């Protein structure tokens, strides 16, 4: 099986512009994996993993606000809290119409993903955690 291409997109989410990498086929028959990166990084950290998982899954890997190619709002205009980052990424999943997905969380992405899972347990079908810590 050939490796699917990685596509690069940017979508408006509220006042933010969220960049993301996408691979695989979006289909009700294919599980979507939402990859949330660590600090100080971006979805670029998943570039090799996306290629490995793309043939079997629909992959979505956003850059959190303030990272990579997403918006970098001034700290006086945007609260860089895990609650707020989770709210933006939750809204991002709604913009993309992701109804069911598994979370792959790494480092800084873990508290973001865990908050989304607590808010919408009906959407999150699994959590894959790598090097994650609980943060208040």
PDB file of N, CA and C in Angstrom, residues 38-133:
ATOM      1  N   UNK A  38       3.636  18.567  21.365  1.00  0.00           N
ATOM      2  CA  UNK A  38       4.243  19.002  22.613  1.00  0.00           C
ATOM      3  C   UNK A  38       4.830  20.403  22.524  1.00  0.00           C
ATOM      4  N   UNK A  39       5.564  20.772  23.576  1.00  0.00           N
ATOM      5  CA  UNK A  39       6.180  22.092  23.706  1.00  0.00           C
ATOM      6  C   UNK A  39       7.690  21.921  23.652  1.00  0.00           C
ATOM      7  N   UNK A  40       8.433  22.748  23.016  1.00  0.00           N
ATOM      8  CA  UNK A  40       8.037  23.813  22.095  1.00  0.00           C
ATOM      9  C   UNK A  40       8.104  23.282  20.665  1.00  0.00           C
ATOM     10  N   UNK A  41       7.019  22.860  20.142  1.00  0.00           N
ATOM     11  CA  UNK A  41       7.026  22.190  18.851  1.00  0.00           C
ATOM     12  C   UNK A  41       5.806  22.599  18.034  1.00  0.00           C
ATOM     13  N   UNK A  42       5.449  21.743  17.094  1.00  0.00           N
ATOM     14  CA  UNK A  42       4.287  21.955  16.232  1.00  0.00           C
ATOM     15  C   UNK A  42       3.915  20.601  15.643  1.00  0.00           C
ATOM     16  N   UNK A  43       2.953  20.591  14.751  1.00  0.00           N
ATOM     17  CA  UNK A  43       2.565  19.340  14.095  1.00  0.00           C
ATOM     18  C   UNK A  43       3.724  18.758  13.279  1.00  0.00           C
ATOM     19  N   UNK A  44       4.722  19.569  13.005  1.00  0.00           N
ATOM     20  CA  UNK A  44       5.897  19.095  12.285  1.00  0.00           C
ATOM     21  C   UNK A  44       6.555  17.920  13.002  1.00  0.00           C
ATOM     22  N   UNK A  45       6.442  17.867  14.334  1.00  0.00           N
ATOM     23  CA  UNK A  45       7.053  16.771  15.086  1.00  0.00           C
ATOM     24  C   UNK A  45       6.465  15.421  14.692  1.00  0.00           C
ATOM     25  N   UNK A  46       5.273  15.420  14.099  1.00  0.00           N
ATOM     26  CA  UNK A  46       4.603  14.179  13.712  1.00  0.00           C
ATOM     27  C   UNK A  46       4.812  13.814  12.244  1.00  0.00           C
ATOM     28  N   UNK A  47       5.676  14.524  11.531  1.00  0.00           N
ATOM     29  CA  UNK A  47       5.792  14.342  10.079  1.00  0.00           C
ATOM     30  C   UNK A  47       6.060  12.890   9.683  1.00  0.00           C
ATOM     31  N   UNK A  48       6.891  12.181  10.403  1.00  0.00           N
ATOM     32  CA  UNK A  48       7.168  10.780  10.064  1.00  0.00           C
ATOM     33  C   UNK A  48       6.034   9.864  10.521  1.00  0.00           C
ATOM     34  N   UNK A  49       5.466  10.142  11.678  1.00  0.00           N
ATOM     35  CA  UNK A  49       4.365   9.342  12.193  1.00  0.00           C
ATOM     36  C   UNK A  49       3.139   9.443  11.284  1.00  0.00           C
ATOM     37  N   UNK A  50       2.878  10.628  10.770  1.00  0.00           N
ATOM     38  CA  UNK A  50       1.739  10.824   9.863  1.00  0.00           C
ATOM     39  C   UNK A  50       1.869   9.910   8.652  1.00  0.00           C
ATOM     40  N   UNK A  51       3.064   9.828   8.087  1.00  0.00           N
ATOM     41  CA  UNK A  51       3.287   8.957   6.940  1.00  0.00           C
ATOM     42  C   UNK A  51       3.068   7.486   7.264  1.00  0.00           C
ATOM     43  N   UNK A  52       3.429   7.088   8.483  1.00  0.00           N
ATOM     44  CA  UNK A  52       3.249   5.699   8.888  1.00  0.00           C
ATOM     45  C   UNK A  52       1.785   5.356   9.161  1.00  0.00           C
ATOM     46  N   UNK A  53       1.039   6.305   9.726  1.00  0.00           N
ATOM     47  CA  UNK A  53      -0.350   6.044  10.102  1.00  0.00           C
ATOM     48  C   UNK A  53      -1.350   6.338   8.993  1.00  0.00           C
ATOM     49  N   UNK A  54      -0.973   7.210   8.053  1.00  0.00           N
ATOM     50  CA  UNK A  54      -1.884   7.643   6.994  1.00  0.00           C
ATOM     51  C   UNK A  54      -2.550   6.534   6.193  1.00  0.00           C
ATOM     52  N   UNK A  55      -1.870   5.425   5.904  1.00  0.00           N
ATOM     53  CA  UNK A  55      -2.531   4.375   5.133  1.00  0.00           C
ATOM     54  C   UNK A  55      -3.707   3.715   5.869  1.00  0.00           C
ATOM     55  N   UNK A  56      -3.698   3.763   7.204  1.00  0.00           N
ATOM     56  CA  UNK A  56      -4.732   3.059   7.970  1.00  0.00           C
ATOM     57  C   UNK A  56      -5.712   3.968   8.690  1.00  0.00           C
ATOM     58  N   UNK A  57      -5.393   5.241   8.795  1.00  0.00           N
ATOM     59  CA  UNK A  57      -6.221   6.171   9.558  1.00  0.00           C
ATOM     60  C   UNK A  57      -6.371   7.495   8.806  1.00  0.00           C
ATOM     61  N   UNK A  58      -7.351   8.273   9.233  1.00  0.00           N
ATOM     62  CA  UNK A  58      -7.479   9.660   8.792  1.00  0.00           C
ATOM     63  C   UNK A  58      -6.764  10.493   9.857  1.00  0.00           C
ATOM     64  N   UNK A  59      -5.716  11.182   9.478  1.00  0.00           N
ATOM     65  CA  UNK A  59      -4.860  11.910  10.419  1.00  0.00           C
ATOM     66  C   UNK A  59      -5.112  13.408  10.325  1.00  0.00           C
ATOM     67  N   UNK A  60      -5.316  14.026  11.479  1.00  0.00           N
ATOM     68  CA  UNK A  60      -5.416  15.483  11.598  1.00  0.00           C
ATOM     69  C   UNK A  60      -4.416  15.908  12.673  1.00  0.00           C
ATOM     70  N   UNK A  61      -3.479  16.776  12.316  1.00  0.00           N
ATOM     71  CA  UNK A  61      -2.455  17.237  13.255  1.00  0.00           C
ATOM     72  C   UNK A  61      -2.369  18.765  13.206  1.00  0.00           C
ATOM     73  N   UNK A  62      -3.083  19.447  14.117  1.00  0.00           N
ATOM     74  CA  UNK A  62      -3.039  20.916  14.117  1.00  0.00           C
ATOM     75  C   UNK A  62      -1.826  21.461  14.854  1.00  0.00           C
ATOM     76  N   UNK A  63      -1.466  22.689  14.526  1.00  0.00           N
ATOM     77  CA  UNK A  63      -0.528  23.469  15.335  1.00  0.00           C
ATOM     78  C   UNK A  63      -1.378  24.225  16.355  1.00  0.00           C
ATOM     79  N   UNK A  64      -1.057  24.087  17.630  1.00  0.00           N
ATOM     80  CA  UNK A  64      -1.779  24.838  18.653  1.00  0.00           C
ATOM     81  C   UNK A  64      -1.567  26.334  18.435  1.00  0.00           C
ATOM     82  N   UNK A  65      -2.501  27.178  18.879  1.00  0.00           N
ATOM     83  CA  UNK A  65      -2.275  28.627  18.783  1.00  0.00           C
ATOM     84  C   UNK A  65      -0.961  29.010  19.453  1.00  0.00           C
ATOM     85  N   UNK A  66      -0.199  29.844  18.766  1.00  0.00           N
ATOM     86  CA  UNK A  66       1.100  30.269  19.283  1.00  0.00           C
ATOM     87  C   UNK A  66       2.245  29.371  18.847  1.00  0.00           C
ATOM     88  N   UNK A  67       1.949  28.346  18.063  1.00  0.00           N
ATOM     89  CA  UNK A  67       2.975  27.390  17.628  1.00  0.00           C
ATOM     90  C   UNK A  67       2.905  27.210  16.116  1.00  0.00           C
ATOM     91  N   UNK A  68       4.054  26.861  15.529  1.00  0.00           N
ATOM     92  CA  UNK A  68       4.096  26.522  14.107  1.00  0.00           C
ATOM     93  C   UNK A  68       3.508  27.590  13.216  1.00  0.00           C
ATOM     94  N   UNK A  69       2.626  27.153  12.318  1.00  0.00           N
ATOM     95  CA  UNK A  69       2.031  28.053  11.333  1.00  0.00           C
ATOM     96  C   UNK A  69       0.657  28.580  11.743  1.00  0.00           C
ATOM     97  N   UNK A  70       0.192  28.242  12.946  1.00  0.00           N
ATOM     98  CA  UNK A  70      -1.074  28.805  13.436  1.00  0.00           C
ATOM     99  C   UNK A  70      -0.846  30.239  13.903  1.00  0.00           C
ATOM    100  N   UNK A  71      -1.933  30.938  14.176  1.00  0.00           N
ATOM    101  CA  UNK A  71      -1.840  32.308  14.686  1.00  0.00           C
ATOM    102  C   UNK A  71      -0.981  32.375  15.933  1.00  0.00           C
ATOM    103  N   UNK A  72      -0.312  33.506  16.085  1.00  0.00           N
ATOM    104  CA  UNK A  72       0.491  33.777  17.276  1.00  0.00           C
ATOM    105  C   UNK A  72      -0.052  35.050  17.930  1.00  0.00           C
ATOM    106  N   UNK A  73      -1.238  34.955  18.543  1.00  0.00           N
ATOM    107  CA  UNK A  73      -1.820  36.174  19.121  1.00  0.00           C
ATOM    108  C   UNK A  73      -0.987  36.706  20.277  1.00  0.00           C
ATOM    109  N   UNK A  74      -1.038  38.001  20.448  1.00  0.00           N
ATOM    110  CA  UNK A  74      -0.341  38.657  21.547  1.00  0.00           C
ATOM    111  C   UNK A  74      -0.916  38.161  22.867  1.00  0.00           C
ATOM    112  N   UNK A  75      -0.068  37.960  23.858  1.00  0.00           N
ATOM    113  CA  UNK A  75      -0.527  37.447  25.153  1.00  0.00           C
ATOM    114  C   UNK A  75      -1.491  38.390  25.856  1.00  0.00           C
ATOM    115  N   UNK A  76      -1.522  39.653  25.447  1.00  0.00           N
ATOM    116  CA  UNK A  76      -2.490  40.574  26.042  1.00  0.00           C
ATOM    117  C   UNK A  76      -3.884  40.384  25.428  1.00  0.00           C
ATOM    118  N   UNK A  77      -3.950  39.721  24.277  1.00  0.00           N
ATOM    119  CA  UNK A  77      -5.228  39.503  23.592  1.00  0.00           C
ATOM    120  C   UNK A  77      -5.718  38.056  23.672  1.00  0.00           C
ATOM    121  N   UNK A  78      -4.857  37.149  24.114  1.00  0.00           N
ATOM    122  CA  UNK A  78      -5.188  35.728  24.121  1.00  0.00           C
ATOM    123  C   UNK A  78      -4.612  35.095  25.376  1.00  0.00           C
ATOM    124  N   UNK A  79      -5.452  34.394  26.112  1.00  0.00           N
ATOM    125  CA  UNK A  79      -4.997  33.709  27.326  1.00  0.00           C
ATOM    126  C   UNK A  79      -4.373  32.369  26.949  1.00  0.00           C
ATOM    127  N   UNK A  80      -3.067  32.254  27.109  1.00  0.00           N
ATOM    128  CA  UNK A  80      -2.368  31.007  26.795  1.00  0.00           C
ATOM    129  C   UNK A  80      -2.489  30.043  27.976  1.00  0.00           C
ATOM    130  N   UNK A  81      -3.716  29.609  28.228  1.00  0.00           N
ATOM    131  CA  UNK A  81      -3.985  28.625  29.277  1.00  0.00           C
ATOM    132  C   UNK A  81      -4.392  27.321  28.600  1.00  0.00           C
ATOM    133  N   UNK A  82      -4.260  26.223  29.322  1.00  0.00           N
ATOM    134  CA  UNK A  82      -4.692  24.948  28.754  1.00  0.00           C
ATOM    135  C   UNK A  82      -6.195  24.956  28.482  1.00  0.00           C
ATOM    136  N   UNK A  83      -6.961  25.629  29.348  1.00  0.00           N
ATOM    137  CA  UNK A  83      -8.411  25.723  29.116  1.00  0.00           C
ATOM    138  C   UNK A  83      -8.710  26.427  27.799  1.00  0.00           C
ATOM    139  N   UNK A  84      -8.033  27.526  27.548  1.00  0.00           N
ATOM    140  CA  UNK A  84      -8.291  28.287  26.326  1.00  0.00           C
ATOM    141  C   UNK A  84      -7.774  27.560  25.089  1.00  0.00           C
ATOM    142  N   UNK A  85      -6.600  26.951  25.184  1.00  0.00           N
ATOM    143  CA  UNK A  85      -6.083  26.167  24.058  1.00  0.00           C
ATOM    144  C   UNK A  85      -7.040  25.017  23.738  1.00  0.00           C
ATOM    145  N   UNK A  86      -7.563  24.358  24.779  1.00  0.00           N
ATOM    146  CA  UNK A  86      -8.525  23.273  24.570  1.00  0.00           C
ATOM    147  C   UNK A  86      -9.790  23.783  23.909  1.00  0.00           C
ATOM    148  N   UNK A  87     -10.243  24.949  24.309  1.00  0.00           N
ATOM    149  CA  UNK A  87     -11.442  25.538  23.697  1.00  0.00           C
ATOM    150  C   UNK A  87     -11.224  25.794  22.212  1.00  0.00           C
ATOM    151  N   UNK A  88     -10.073  26.343  21.850  1.00  0.00           N
ATOM    152  CA  UNK A  88      -9.778  26.615  20.440  1.00  0.00           C
ATOM    153  C   UNK A  88      -9.711  25.305  19.644  1.00  0.00           C
ATOM    154  N   UNK A  89      -9.024  24.302  20.171  1.00  0.00           N
ATOM    155  CA  UNK A  89      -8.894  23.030  19.441  1.00  0.00           C
ATOM    156  C   UNK A  89     -10.230  22.293  19.404  1.00  0.00           C
ATOM    157  N   UNK A  90     -11.024  22.392  20.457  1.00  0.00           N
ATOM    158  CA  UNK A  90     -12.375  21.823  20.426  1.00  0.00           C
ATOM    159  C   UNK A  90     -13.185  22.473  19.310  1.00  0.00           C
ATOM    160  N   UNK A  91     -13.127  23.792  19.222  1.00  0.00           N
ATOM    161  CA  UNK A  91     -13.827  24.499  18.137  1.00  0.00           C
ATOM    162  C   UNK A  91     -13.263  24.114  16.770  1.00  0.00           C
ATOM    163  N   UNK A  92     -11.966  23.897  16.694  1.00  0.00           N
ATOM    164  CA  UNK A  92     -11.318  23.439  15.470  1.00  0.00           C
ATOM    165  C   UNK A  92     -11.919  22.107  15.018  1.00  0.00           C
ATOM    166  N   UNK A  93     -12.102  21.165  15.956  1.00  0.00           N
ATOM    167  CA  UNK A  93     -12.685  19.869  15.586  1.00  0.00           C
ATOM    168  C   UNK A  93     -14.112  20.040  15.079  1.00  0.00           C
ATOM    169  N   UNK A  94     -14.821  21.021  15.610  1.00  0.00           N
ATOM    170  CA  UNK A  94     -16.183  21.272  15.156  1.00  0.00           C
ATOM    171  C   UNK A  94     -16.197  21.912  13.767  1.00  0.00           C
ATOM    172  N   UNK A  95     -15.241  22.823  13.503  1.00  0.00           N
ATOM    173  CA  UNK A  95     -15.128  23.417  12.171  1.00  0.00           C
ATOM    174  C   UNK A  95     -14.876  22.328  11.135  1.00  0.00           C
ATOM    175  N   UNK A  96     -14.044  21.333  11.496  1.00  0.00           N
ATOM    176  CA  UNK A  96     -13.740  20.236  10.572  1.00  0.00           C
ATOM    177  C   UNK A  96     -14.816  19.150  10.577  1.00  0.00           C
ATOM    178  N   UNK A  97     -15.822  19.311  11.435  1.00  0.00           N
ATOM    179  CA  UNK A  97     -16.918  18.342  11.550  1.00  0.00           C
ATOM    180  C   UNK A  97     -16.412  16.948  11.960  1.00  0.00           C
ATOM    181  N   UNK A  98     -15.491  16.935  12.920  1.00  0.00           N
ATOM    182  CA  UNK A  98     -14.988  15.671  13.459  1.00  0.00           C
ATOM    183  C   UNK A  98     -15.926  15.234  14.586  1.00  0.00           C
ATOM    184  N   UNK A  99     -16.769  14.259  14.311  1.00  0.00           N
ATOM    185  CA  UNK A  99     -17.750  13.796  15.290  1.00  0.00           C
ATOM    186  C   UNK A  99     -17.198  12.736  16.231  1.00  0.00           C
ATOM    187  N   UNK A 100     -16.313  11.890  15.726  1.00  0.00           N
ATOM    188  CA  UNK A 100     -15.690  10.817  16.507  1.00  0.00           C
ATOM    189  C   UNK A 100     -14.219  10.754  16.123  1.00  0.00           C
ATOM    190  N   UNK A 101     -13.359  10.678  17.127  1.00  0.00           N
ATOM    191  CA  UNK A 101     -11.933  10.612  16.842  1.00  0.00           C
ATOM    192  C   UNK A 101     -11.193  10.075  18.057  1.00  0.00           C
ATOM    193  N   UNK A 102      -9.998   9.562  17.809  1.00  0.00           N
ATOM    194  CA  UNK A 102      -9.091   9.174  18.878  1.00  0.00           C
ATOM    195  C   UNK A 102      -8.075  10.300  19.047  1.00  0.00           C
ATOM    196  N   UNK A 103      -7.672  10.530  20.269  1.00  0.00           N
ATOM    197  CA  UNK A 103      -6.667  11.542  20.570  1.00  0.00           C
ATOM    198  C   UNK A 103      -5.305  10.881  20.762  1.00  0.00           C
ATOM    199  N   UNK A 104      -4.295  11.414  20.098  1.00  0.00           N
ATOM    200  CA  UNK A 104      -2.910  11.042  20.360  1.00  0.00           C
ATOM    201  C   UNK A 104      -2.292  12.297  20.960  1.00  0.00           C
ATOM    202  N   UNK A 105      -1.985  12.237  22.257  1.00  0.00           N
ATOM    203  CA  UNK A 105      -1.489  13.434  22.945  1.00  0.00           C
ATOM    204  C   UNK A 105      -0.053  13.237  23.372  1.00  0.00           C
ATOM    205  N   UNK A 106       0.720  14.294  23.219  1.00  0.00           N
ATOM    206  CA  UNK A 106       2.128  14.278  23.574  1.00  0.00           C
ATOM    207  C   UNK A 106       2.449  15.539  24.366  1.00  0.00           C
ATOM    208  N   UNK A 107       3.042  15.377  25.549  1.00  0.00           N
ATOM    209  CA  UNK A 107       3.584  16.486  26.321  1.00  0.00           C
ATOM    210  C   UNK A 107       2.539  17.591  26.506  1.00  0.00           C
ATOM    211  N   UNK A 108       2.786  18.769  25.982  1.00  0.00           N
ATOM    212  CA  UNK A 108       1.933  19.947  26.131  1.00  0.00           C
ATOM    213  C   UNK A 108       0.540  19.730  25.541  1.00  0.00           C
ATOM    214  N   UNK A 109       0.430  18.850  24.551  1.00  0.00           N
ATOM    215  CA  UNK A 109      -0.868  18.557  23.952  1.00  0.00           C
ATOM    216  C   UNK A 109      -1.767  17.727  24.849  1.00  0.00           C
ATOM    217  N   UNK A 110      -1.182  17.057  25.856  1.00  0.00           N
ATOM    218  CA  UNK A 110      -1.970  16.190  26.729  1.00  0.00           C
ATOM    219  C   UNK A 110      -3.019  16.946  27.544  1.00  0.00           C
ATOM    220  N   UNK A 111      -2.662  18.012  28.275  1.00  0.00           N
ATOM    221  CA  UNK A 111      -3.689  18.712  29.038  1.00  0.00           C
ATOM    222  C   UNK A 111      -4.770  19.315  28.140  1.00  0.00           C
ATOM    223  N   UNK A 112      -4.393  19.656  26.914  1.00  0.00           N
ATOM    224  CA  UNK A 112      -5.375  20.164  25.940  1.00  0.00           C
ATOM    225  C   UNK A 112      -6.329  19.040  25.560  1.00  0.00           C
ATOM    226  N   UNK A 113      -5.769  17.900  25.170  1.00  0.00           N
ATOM    227  CA  UNK A 113      -6.591  16.765  24.767  1.00  0.00           C
ATOM    228  C   UNK A 113      -7.441  16.215  25.895  1.00  0.00           C
ATOM    229  N   UNK A 114      -6.881  16.130  27.107  1.00  0.00           N
ATOM    230  CA  UNK A 114      -7.641  15.619  28.240  1.00  0.00           C
ATOM    231  C   UNK A 114      -8.844  16.511  28.534  1.00  0.00           C
ATOM    232  N   UNK A 115      -8.682  17.822  28.397  1.00  0.00           N
ATOM    233  CA  UNK A 115      -9.808  18.735  28.621  1.00  0.00           C
ATOM    234  C   UNK A 115     -10.894  18.525  27.565  1.00  0.00           C
ATOM    235  N   UNK A 116     -10.481  18.318  26.325  1.00  0.00           N
ATOM    236  CA  UNK A 116     -11.462  18.055  25.260  1.00  0.00           C
ATOM    237  C   UNK A 116     -12.203  16.750  25.558  1.00  0.00           C
ATOM    238  N   UNK A 117     -11.478  15.727  25.981  1.00  0.00           N
ATOM    239  CA  UNK A 117     -12.100  14.436  26.291  1.00  0.00           C
ATOM    240  C   UNK A 117     -13.084  14.555  27.453  1.00  0.00           C
ATOM    241  N   UNK A 118     -12.757  15.361  28.444  1.00  0.00           N
ATOM    242  CA  UNK A 118     -13.669  15.567  29.573  1.00  0.00           C
ATOM    243  C   UNK A 118     -14.915  16.344  29.160  1.00  0.00           C
ATOM    244  N   UNK A 119     -14.737  17.281  28.239  1.00  0.00           N
ATOM    245  CA  UNK A 119     -15.864  18.094  27.775  1.00  0.00           C
ATOM    246  C   UNK A 119     -16.761  17.319  26.827  1.00  0.00           C
ATOM    247  N   UNK A 120     -16.162  16.490  25.966  1.00  0.00           N
ATOM    248  CA  UNK A 120     -16.921  15.755  24.940  1.00  0.00           C
ATOM    249  C   UNK A 120     -16.548  14.270  24.929  1.00  0.00           C
ATOM    250  N   UNK A 121     -16.864  13.542  25.990  1.00  0.00           N
ATOM    251  CA  UNK A 121     -16.516  12.120  26.005  1.00  0.00           C
ATOM    252  C   UNK A 121     -17.223  11.319  24.904  1.00  0.00           C
ATOM    253  N   UNK A 122     -18.323  11.830  24.416  1.00  0.00           N
ATOM    254  CA  UNK A 122     -19.054  11.138  23.345  1.00  0.00           C
ATOM    255  C   UNK A 122     -18.326  11.209  22.005  1.00  0.00           C
ATOM    256  N   UNK A 123     -17.378  12.111  21.849  1.00  0.00           N
ATOM    257  CA  UNK A 123     -16.625  12.263  20.598  1.00  0.00           C
ATOM    258  C   UNK A 123     -15.298  11.503  20.610  1.00  0.00           C
ATOM    259  N   UNK A 124     -14.711  11.373  21.793  1.00  0.00           N
ATOM    260  CA  UNK A 124     -13.371  10.793  21.912  1.00  0.00           C
ATOM    261  C   UNK A 124     -13.501   9.287  22.162  1.00  0.00           C
ATOM    262  N   UNK A 125     -13.078   8.500  21.192  1.00  0.00           N
ATOM    263  CA  UNK A 125     -13.235   7.043  21.295  1.00  0.00           C
ATOM    264  C   UNK A 125     -12.015   6.367  21.914  1.00  0.00           C
ATOM    265  N   UNK A 126     -10.881   7.056  21.965  1.00  0.00           N
ATOM    266  CA  UNK A 126      -9.669   6.498  22.567  1.00  0.00           C
ATOM    267  C   UNK A 126      -8.685   7.621  22.835  1.00  0.00           C
ATOM    268  N   UNK A 127      -7.786   7.381  23.778  1.00  0.00           N
ATOM    269  CA  UNK A 127      -6.698   8.314  24.070  1.00  0.00           C
ATOM    270  C   UNK A 127      -5.393   7.533  24.046  1.00  0.00           C
ATOM    271  N   UNK A 128      -4.473   7.983  23.221  1.00  0.00           N
ATOM    272  CA  UNK A 128      -3.123   7.434  23.180  1.00  0.00           C
ATOM    273  C   UNK A 128      -2.234   8.514  23.776  1.00  0.00           C
ATOM    274  N   UNK A 129      -1.567   8.198  24.868  1.00  0.00           N
ATOM    275  CA  UNK A 129      -0.789   9.192  25.594  1.00  0.00           C
ATOM    276  C   UNK A 129       0.693   8.847  25.559  1.00  0.00           C
ATOM    277  N   UNK A 130       1.497   9.804  25.136  1.00  0.00           N
ATOM    278  CA  UNK A 130       2.946   9.629  25.132  1.00  0.00           C
ATOM    279  C   UNK A 130       3.568  10.785  25.886  1.00  0.00           C
ATOM    280  N   UNK A 131       4.309  10.484  26.945  1.00  0.00           N
ATOM    281  CA  UNK A 131       5.019  11.502  27.704  1.00  0.00           C
ATOM    282  C   UNK A 131       4.082  12.615  28.149  1.00  0.00           C
ATOM    283  N   UNK A 132       2.946  12.229  28.700  1.00  0.00           N
ATOM    284  CA  UNK A 132       1.934  13.211  29.094  1.00  0.00           C
ATOM    285  C   UNK A 132       1.920  13.364  30.598  1.00  0.00           C
ATOM    286  N   UNK A 133       1.673  14.587  31.020  1.00  0.00           N
ATOM    287  CA  UNK A 133       1.530  14.879  32.449  1.00  0.00           C
ATOM    288  C   UNK A 133       0.236  15.646  32.649  1.00  0.00           C
TER     289      UNK A 133
END
